[in-house]
PDB file of C-alpha atoms and ligand atoms in Angstrom:
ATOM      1  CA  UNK N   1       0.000   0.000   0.000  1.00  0.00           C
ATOM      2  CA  UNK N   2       2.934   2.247   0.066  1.00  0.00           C
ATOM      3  CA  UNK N   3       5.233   3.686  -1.747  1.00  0.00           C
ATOM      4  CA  UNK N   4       8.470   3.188  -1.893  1.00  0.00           C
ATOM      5  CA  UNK N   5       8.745   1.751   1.908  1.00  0.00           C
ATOM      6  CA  UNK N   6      12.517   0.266   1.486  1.00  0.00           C
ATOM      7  CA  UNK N   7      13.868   3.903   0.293  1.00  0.00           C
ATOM      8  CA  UNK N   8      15.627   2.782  -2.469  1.00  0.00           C
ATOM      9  CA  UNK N   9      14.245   5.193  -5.283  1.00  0.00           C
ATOM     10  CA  UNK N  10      14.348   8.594  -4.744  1.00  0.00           C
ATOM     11  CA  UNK N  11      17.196  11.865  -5.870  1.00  0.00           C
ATOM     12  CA  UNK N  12      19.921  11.928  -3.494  1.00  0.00           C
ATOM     13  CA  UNK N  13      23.201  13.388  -3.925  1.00  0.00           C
ATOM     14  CA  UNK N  14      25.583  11.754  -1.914  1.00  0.00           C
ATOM     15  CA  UNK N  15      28.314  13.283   0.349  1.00  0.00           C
ATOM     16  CA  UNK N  16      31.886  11.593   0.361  1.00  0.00           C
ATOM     17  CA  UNK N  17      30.330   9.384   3.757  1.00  0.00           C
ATOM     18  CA  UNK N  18      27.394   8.363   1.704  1.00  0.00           C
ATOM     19  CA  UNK N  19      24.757   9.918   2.642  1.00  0.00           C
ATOM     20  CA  UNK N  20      22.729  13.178   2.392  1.00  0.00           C
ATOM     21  CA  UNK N  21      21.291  15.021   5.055  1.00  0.00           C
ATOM     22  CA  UNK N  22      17.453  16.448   4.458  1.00  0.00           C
ATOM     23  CA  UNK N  23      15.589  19.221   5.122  1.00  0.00           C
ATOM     24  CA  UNK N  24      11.985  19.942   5.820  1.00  0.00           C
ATOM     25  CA  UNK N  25       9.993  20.763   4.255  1.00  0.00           C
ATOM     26  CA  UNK N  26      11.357  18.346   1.725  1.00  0.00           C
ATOM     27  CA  UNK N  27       9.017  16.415  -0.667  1.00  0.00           C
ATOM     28  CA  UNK N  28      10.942  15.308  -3.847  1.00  0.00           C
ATOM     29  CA  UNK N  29      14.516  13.897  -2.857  1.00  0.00           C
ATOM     30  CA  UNK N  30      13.063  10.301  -1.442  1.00  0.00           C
ATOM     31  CA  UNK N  31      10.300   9.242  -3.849  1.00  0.00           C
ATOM     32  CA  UNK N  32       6.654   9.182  -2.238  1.00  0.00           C
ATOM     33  CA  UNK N  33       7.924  10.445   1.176  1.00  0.00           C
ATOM     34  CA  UNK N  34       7.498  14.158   2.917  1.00  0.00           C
ATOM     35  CA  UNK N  35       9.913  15.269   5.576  1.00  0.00           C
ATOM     36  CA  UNK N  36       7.834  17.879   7.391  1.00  0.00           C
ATOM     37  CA  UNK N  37      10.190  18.756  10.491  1.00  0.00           C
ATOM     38  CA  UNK N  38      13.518  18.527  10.955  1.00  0.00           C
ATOM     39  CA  UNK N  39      16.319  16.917   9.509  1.00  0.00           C
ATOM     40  CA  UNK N  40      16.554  13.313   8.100  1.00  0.00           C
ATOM     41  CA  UNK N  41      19.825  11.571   7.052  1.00  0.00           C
ATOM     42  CA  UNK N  42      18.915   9.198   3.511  1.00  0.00           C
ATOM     43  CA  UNK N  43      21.738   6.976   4.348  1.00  0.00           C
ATOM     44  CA  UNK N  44      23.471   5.377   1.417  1.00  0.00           C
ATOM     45  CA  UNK N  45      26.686   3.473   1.592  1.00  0.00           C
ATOM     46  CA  UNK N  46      27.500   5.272   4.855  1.00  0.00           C
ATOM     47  CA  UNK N  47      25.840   1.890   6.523  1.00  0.00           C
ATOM     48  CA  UNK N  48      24.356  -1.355   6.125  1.00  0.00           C
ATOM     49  CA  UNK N  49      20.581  -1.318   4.913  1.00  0.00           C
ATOM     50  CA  UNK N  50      18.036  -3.489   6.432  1.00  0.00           C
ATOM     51  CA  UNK N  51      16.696  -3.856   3.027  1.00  0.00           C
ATOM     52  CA  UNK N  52      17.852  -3.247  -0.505  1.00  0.00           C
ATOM     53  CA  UNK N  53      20.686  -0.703  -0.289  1.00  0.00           C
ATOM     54  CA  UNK N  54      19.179   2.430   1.056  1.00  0.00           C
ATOM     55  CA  UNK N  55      17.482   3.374   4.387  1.00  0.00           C
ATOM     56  CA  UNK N  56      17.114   6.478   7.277  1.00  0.00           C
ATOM     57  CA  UNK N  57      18.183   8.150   9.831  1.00  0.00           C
ATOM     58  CA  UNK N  58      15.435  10.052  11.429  1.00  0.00           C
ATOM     59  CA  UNK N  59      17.985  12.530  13.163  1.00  0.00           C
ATOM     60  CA  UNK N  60      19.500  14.123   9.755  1.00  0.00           C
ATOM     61  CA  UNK N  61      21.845  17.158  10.934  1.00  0.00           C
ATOM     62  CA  UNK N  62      21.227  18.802  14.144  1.00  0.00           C
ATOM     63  CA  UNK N  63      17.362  18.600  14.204  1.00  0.00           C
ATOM     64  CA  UNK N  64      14.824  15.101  14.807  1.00  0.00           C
ATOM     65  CA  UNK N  65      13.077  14.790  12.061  1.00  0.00           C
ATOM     66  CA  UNK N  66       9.552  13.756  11.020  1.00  0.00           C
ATOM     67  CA  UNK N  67       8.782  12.147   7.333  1.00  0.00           C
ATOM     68  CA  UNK N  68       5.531  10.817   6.416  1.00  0.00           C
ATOM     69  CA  UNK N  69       3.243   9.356   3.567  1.00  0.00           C
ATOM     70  CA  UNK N  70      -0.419   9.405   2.757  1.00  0.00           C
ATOM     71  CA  UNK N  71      -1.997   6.400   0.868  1.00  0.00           C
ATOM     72  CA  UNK N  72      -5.614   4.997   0.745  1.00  0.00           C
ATOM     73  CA  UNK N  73      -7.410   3.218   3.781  1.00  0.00           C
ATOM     74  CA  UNK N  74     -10.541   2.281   4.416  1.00  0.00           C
ATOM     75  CA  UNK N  75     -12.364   3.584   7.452  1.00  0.00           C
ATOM     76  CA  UNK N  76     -12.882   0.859  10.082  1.00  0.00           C
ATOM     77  CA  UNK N  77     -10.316  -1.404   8.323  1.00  0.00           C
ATOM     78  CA  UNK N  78      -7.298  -2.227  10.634  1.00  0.00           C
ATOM     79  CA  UNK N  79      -3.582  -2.193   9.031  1.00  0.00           C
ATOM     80  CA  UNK N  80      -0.943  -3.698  10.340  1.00  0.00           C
ATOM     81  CA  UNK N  81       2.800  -1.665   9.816  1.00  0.00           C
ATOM     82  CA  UNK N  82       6.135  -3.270   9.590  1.00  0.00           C
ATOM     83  CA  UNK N  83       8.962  -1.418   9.878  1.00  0.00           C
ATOM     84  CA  UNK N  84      12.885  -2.289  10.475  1.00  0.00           C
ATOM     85  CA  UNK N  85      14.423  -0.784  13.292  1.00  0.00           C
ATOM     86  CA  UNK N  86      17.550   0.110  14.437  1.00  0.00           C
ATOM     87  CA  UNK N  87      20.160   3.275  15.730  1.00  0.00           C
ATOM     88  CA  UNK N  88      22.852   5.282  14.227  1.00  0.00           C
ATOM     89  CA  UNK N  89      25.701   3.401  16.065  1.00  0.00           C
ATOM     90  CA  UNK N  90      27.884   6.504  15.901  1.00  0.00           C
ATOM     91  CA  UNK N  91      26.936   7.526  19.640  1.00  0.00           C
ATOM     92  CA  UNK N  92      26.394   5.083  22.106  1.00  0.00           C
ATOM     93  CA  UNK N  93      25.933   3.298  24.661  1.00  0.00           C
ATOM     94  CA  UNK N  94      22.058   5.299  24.507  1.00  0.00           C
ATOM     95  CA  UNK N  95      18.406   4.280  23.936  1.00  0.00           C
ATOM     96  CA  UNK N  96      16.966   5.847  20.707  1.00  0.00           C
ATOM     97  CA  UNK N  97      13.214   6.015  20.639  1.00  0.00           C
ATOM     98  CA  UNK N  98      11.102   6.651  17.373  1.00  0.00           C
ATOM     99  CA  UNK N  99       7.307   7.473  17.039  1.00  0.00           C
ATOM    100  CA  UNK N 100       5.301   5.884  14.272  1.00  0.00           C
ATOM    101  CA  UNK N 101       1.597   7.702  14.227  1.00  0.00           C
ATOM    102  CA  UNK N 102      -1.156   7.934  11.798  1.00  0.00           C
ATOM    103  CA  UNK N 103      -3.320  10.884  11.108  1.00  0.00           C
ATOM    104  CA  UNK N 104      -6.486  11.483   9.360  1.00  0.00           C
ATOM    105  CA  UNK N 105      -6.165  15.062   7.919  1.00  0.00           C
ATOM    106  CA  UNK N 106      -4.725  17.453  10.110  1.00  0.00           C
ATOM    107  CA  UNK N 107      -5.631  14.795  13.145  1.00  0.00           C
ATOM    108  CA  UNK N 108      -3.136  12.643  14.688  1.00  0.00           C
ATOM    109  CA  UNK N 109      -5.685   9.585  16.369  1.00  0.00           C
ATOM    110  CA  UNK N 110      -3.250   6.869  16.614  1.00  0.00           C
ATOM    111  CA  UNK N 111       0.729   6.855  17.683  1.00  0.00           C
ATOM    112  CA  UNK N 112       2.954   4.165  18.995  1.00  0.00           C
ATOM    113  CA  UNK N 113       6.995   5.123  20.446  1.00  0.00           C
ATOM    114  CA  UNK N 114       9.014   2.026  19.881  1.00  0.00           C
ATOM    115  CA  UNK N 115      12.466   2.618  21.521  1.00  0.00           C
ATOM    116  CA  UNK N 116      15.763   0.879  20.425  1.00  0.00           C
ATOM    117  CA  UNK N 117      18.818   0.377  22.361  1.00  0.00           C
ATOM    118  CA  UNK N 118      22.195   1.432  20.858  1.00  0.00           C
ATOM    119  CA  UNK N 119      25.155  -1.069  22.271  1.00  0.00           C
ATOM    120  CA  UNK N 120      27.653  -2.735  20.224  1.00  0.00           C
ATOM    121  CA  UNK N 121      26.389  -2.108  17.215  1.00  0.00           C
ATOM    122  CA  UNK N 122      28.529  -0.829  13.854  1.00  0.00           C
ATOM    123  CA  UNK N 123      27.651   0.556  10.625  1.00  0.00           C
ATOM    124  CA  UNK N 124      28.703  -2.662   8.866  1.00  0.00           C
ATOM    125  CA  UNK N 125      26.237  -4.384  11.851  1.00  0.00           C
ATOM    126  CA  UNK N 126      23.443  -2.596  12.145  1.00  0.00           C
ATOM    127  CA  UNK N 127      21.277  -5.286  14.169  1.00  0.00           C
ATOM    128  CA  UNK N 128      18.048  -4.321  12.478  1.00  0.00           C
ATOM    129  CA  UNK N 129      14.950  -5.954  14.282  1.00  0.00           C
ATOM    130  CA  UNK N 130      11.265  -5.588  12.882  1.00  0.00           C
ATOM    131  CA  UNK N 131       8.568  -4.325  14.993  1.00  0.00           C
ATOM    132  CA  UNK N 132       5.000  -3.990  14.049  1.00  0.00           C
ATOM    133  CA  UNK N 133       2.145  -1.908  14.940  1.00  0.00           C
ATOM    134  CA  UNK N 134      -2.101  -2.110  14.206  1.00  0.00           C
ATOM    135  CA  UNK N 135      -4.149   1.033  13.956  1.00  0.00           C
ATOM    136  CA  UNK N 136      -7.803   1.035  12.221  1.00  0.00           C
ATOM    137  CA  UNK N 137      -8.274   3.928  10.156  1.00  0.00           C
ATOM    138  CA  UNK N 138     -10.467   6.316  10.559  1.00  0.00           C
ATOM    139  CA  UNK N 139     -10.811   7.972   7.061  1.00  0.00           C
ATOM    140  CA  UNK N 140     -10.666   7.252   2.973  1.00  0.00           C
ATOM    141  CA  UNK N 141      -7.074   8.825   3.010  1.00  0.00           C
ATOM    142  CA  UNK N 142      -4.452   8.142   6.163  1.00  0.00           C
ATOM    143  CA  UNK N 143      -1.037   9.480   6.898  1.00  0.00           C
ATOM    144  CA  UNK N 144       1.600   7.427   8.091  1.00  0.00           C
ATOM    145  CA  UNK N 145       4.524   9.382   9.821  1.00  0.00           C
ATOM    146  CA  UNK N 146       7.940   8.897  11.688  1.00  0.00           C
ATOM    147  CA  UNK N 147       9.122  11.545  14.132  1.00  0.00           C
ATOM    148  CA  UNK N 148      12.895  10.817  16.026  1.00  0.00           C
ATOM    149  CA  UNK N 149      12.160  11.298  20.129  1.00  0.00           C
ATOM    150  CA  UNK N 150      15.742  10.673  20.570  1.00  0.00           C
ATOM    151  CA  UNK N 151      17.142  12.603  23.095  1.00  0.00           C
ATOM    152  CA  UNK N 152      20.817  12.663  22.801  1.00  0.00           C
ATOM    153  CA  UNK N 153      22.144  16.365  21.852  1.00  0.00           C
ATOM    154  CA  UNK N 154      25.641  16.580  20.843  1.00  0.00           C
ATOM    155  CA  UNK N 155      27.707  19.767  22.189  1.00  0.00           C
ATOM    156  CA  UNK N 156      28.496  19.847  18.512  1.00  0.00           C
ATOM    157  CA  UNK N 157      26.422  18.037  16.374  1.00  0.00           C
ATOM    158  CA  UNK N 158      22.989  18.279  18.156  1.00  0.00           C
ATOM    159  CA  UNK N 159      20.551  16.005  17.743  1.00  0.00           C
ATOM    160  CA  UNK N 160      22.164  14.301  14.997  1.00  0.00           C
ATOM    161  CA  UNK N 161      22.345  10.945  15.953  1.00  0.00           C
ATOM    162  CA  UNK N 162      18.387   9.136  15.441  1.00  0.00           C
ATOM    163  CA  UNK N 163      16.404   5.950  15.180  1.00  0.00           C
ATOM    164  CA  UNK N 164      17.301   4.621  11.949  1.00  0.00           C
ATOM    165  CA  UNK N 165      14.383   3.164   9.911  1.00  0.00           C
ATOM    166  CA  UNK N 166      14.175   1.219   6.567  1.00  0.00           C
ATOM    167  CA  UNK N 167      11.654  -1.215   4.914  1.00  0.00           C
ATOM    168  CA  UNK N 168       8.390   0.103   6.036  1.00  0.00           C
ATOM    169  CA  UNK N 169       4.758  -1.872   5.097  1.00  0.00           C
ATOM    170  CA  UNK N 170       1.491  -1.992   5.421  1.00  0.00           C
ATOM    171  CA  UNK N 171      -1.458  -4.232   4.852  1.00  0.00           C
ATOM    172  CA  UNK N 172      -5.078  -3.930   5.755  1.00  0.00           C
ATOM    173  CA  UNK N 173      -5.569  -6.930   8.075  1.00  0.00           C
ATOM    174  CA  UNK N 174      -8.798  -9.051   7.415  1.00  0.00           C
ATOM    175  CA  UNK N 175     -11.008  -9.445   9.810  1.00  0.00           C
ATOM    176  CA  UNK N 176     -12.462 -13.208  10.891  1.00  0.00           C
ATOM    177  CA  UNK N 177     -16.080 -12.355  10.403  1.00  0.00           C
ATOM    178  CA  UNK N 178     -15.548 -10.504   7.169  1.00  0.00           C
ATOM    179  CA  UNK N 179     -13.626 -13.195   5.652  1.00  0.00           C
ATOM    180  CA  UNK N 180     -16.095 -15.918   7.014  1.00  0.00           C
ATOM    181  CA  UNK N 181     -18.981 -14.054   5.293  1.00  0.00           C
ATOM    182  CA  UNK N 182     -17.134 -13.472   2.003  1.00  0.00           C
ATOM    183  CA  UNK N 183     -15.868 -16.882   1.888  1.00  0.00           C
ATOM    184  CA  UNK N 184     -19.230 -18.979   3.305  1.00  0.00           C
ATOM    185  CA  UNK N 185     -22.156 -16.600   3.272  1.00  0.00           C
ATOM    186  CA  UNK N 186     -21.734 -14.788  -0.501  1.00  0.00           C
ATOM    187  CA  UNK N 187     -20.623 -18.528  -1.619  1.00  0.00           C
ATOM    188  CA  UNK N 188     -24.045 -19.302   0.103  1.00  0.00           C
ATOM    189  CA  UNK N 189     -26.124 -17.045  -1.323  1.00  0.00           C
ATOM    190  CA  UNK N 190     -25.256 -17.684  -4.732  1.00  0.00           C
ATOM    191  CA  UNK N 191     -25.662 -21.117  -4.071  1.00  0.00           C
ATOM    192  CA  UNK N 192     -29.627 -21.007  -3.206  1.00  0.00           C
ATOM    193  CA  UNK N 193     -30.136 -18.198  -5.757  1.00  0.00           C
ATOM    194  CA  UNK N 194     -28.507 -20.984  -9.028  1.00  0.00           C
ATOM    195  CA  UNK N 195     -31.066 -23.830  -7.065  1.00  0.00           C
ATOM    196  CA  UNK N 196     -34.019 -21.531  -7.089  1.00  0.00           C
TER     197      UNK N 196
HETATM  198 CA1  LIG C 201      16.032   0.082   2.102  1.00  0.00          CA
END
């Protein structure tokens, strides 16, 4: 249901580290994503991807930052989003904590903080872990967003150093009752309707 959840298409131009930092508002470098606040790093080569060869760090250069997506939902419907998780490793030992929400127009009704904790791991080694999250929507058209709540600031880098994020998904989750009427009572119904 998204677009372009793994990162890998978009219009960066890399720095010698390989990456770029971002700027809100920003809504043409990484296809089919909007940073709205803040900074975001679109890391390239500068460390291991959870998926493909691209992915984020939600603390670009000295600000958190928030990027976010709209795509088509149907009201009542529950979704279920997948997302791989992880920390820039280039400060640590910390906890890095990122909020994934959901809002229907200018409405945030949903938000969930998953926090991540930054301890051995390199840029080579990222130790990505998937975490998931349900909300229902509430509208024909929901946003998905990603803020950094990390709370390291650098004396002189700020908060530079976020929740790093890569292969985002989401699919509407079917519910038991729904499915057992499409699959027994429609089937059913068409079944008395050819005998009569
Ligand atoms: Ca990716």
């Amino acid at each position: 249901m998204l677009s372009n959840g793994s990162f890998e298409l978009g219009n960066p131009t890399w720095n010698s580290y390989g990456f770029q930092s971002l700027f809100a508002p920003d809504n043409f470098t990484i296809t089919g994503w909007a940073i709205s606040a803040g900074s975001v790093d679109y890391i390239g080569t500068y460390w291991q991807a959870a998926h493909g060869r691209r992915s984020l760090d939600l603390a670009g250069l000295y600000y958190n930052g928030t990027i976010f997506q709209s795509f088509p939902t149907v009201p009542g419907v529950p979704y279920l989003v997948s997302f791989a998780l992880a920390g820039n490793p280039d400060v640590q030992p910390r906890t890095t904590t990122v909020r994934v929400w959901v809002s229907a127009g200018s409405s945030t009704f949903d938000w969930a903080d998953f926090s991540y904790v930054v301890n051995g791991q390199t840029r080579s080694n990222m130790g990505w872990t998937y975490v998931s999250w349900i909300f229902t929507a509430q509208s024909p058209l929901t946003t998905l967003g990603f803020t950094s709540l990390d709370t390291y600031n650098d004396p002189q880098w700020g908060y530079s150093f976020g929740p790093a994020l890569d292969d985002v998904s989401v699919t509407a989750i079917p519910e038991p009752a729904t499915l057992a009427l499409l699959g027994l009572g429609l089937v059913a119904i068409g079944f008395l309707r050819r005998q009569s």
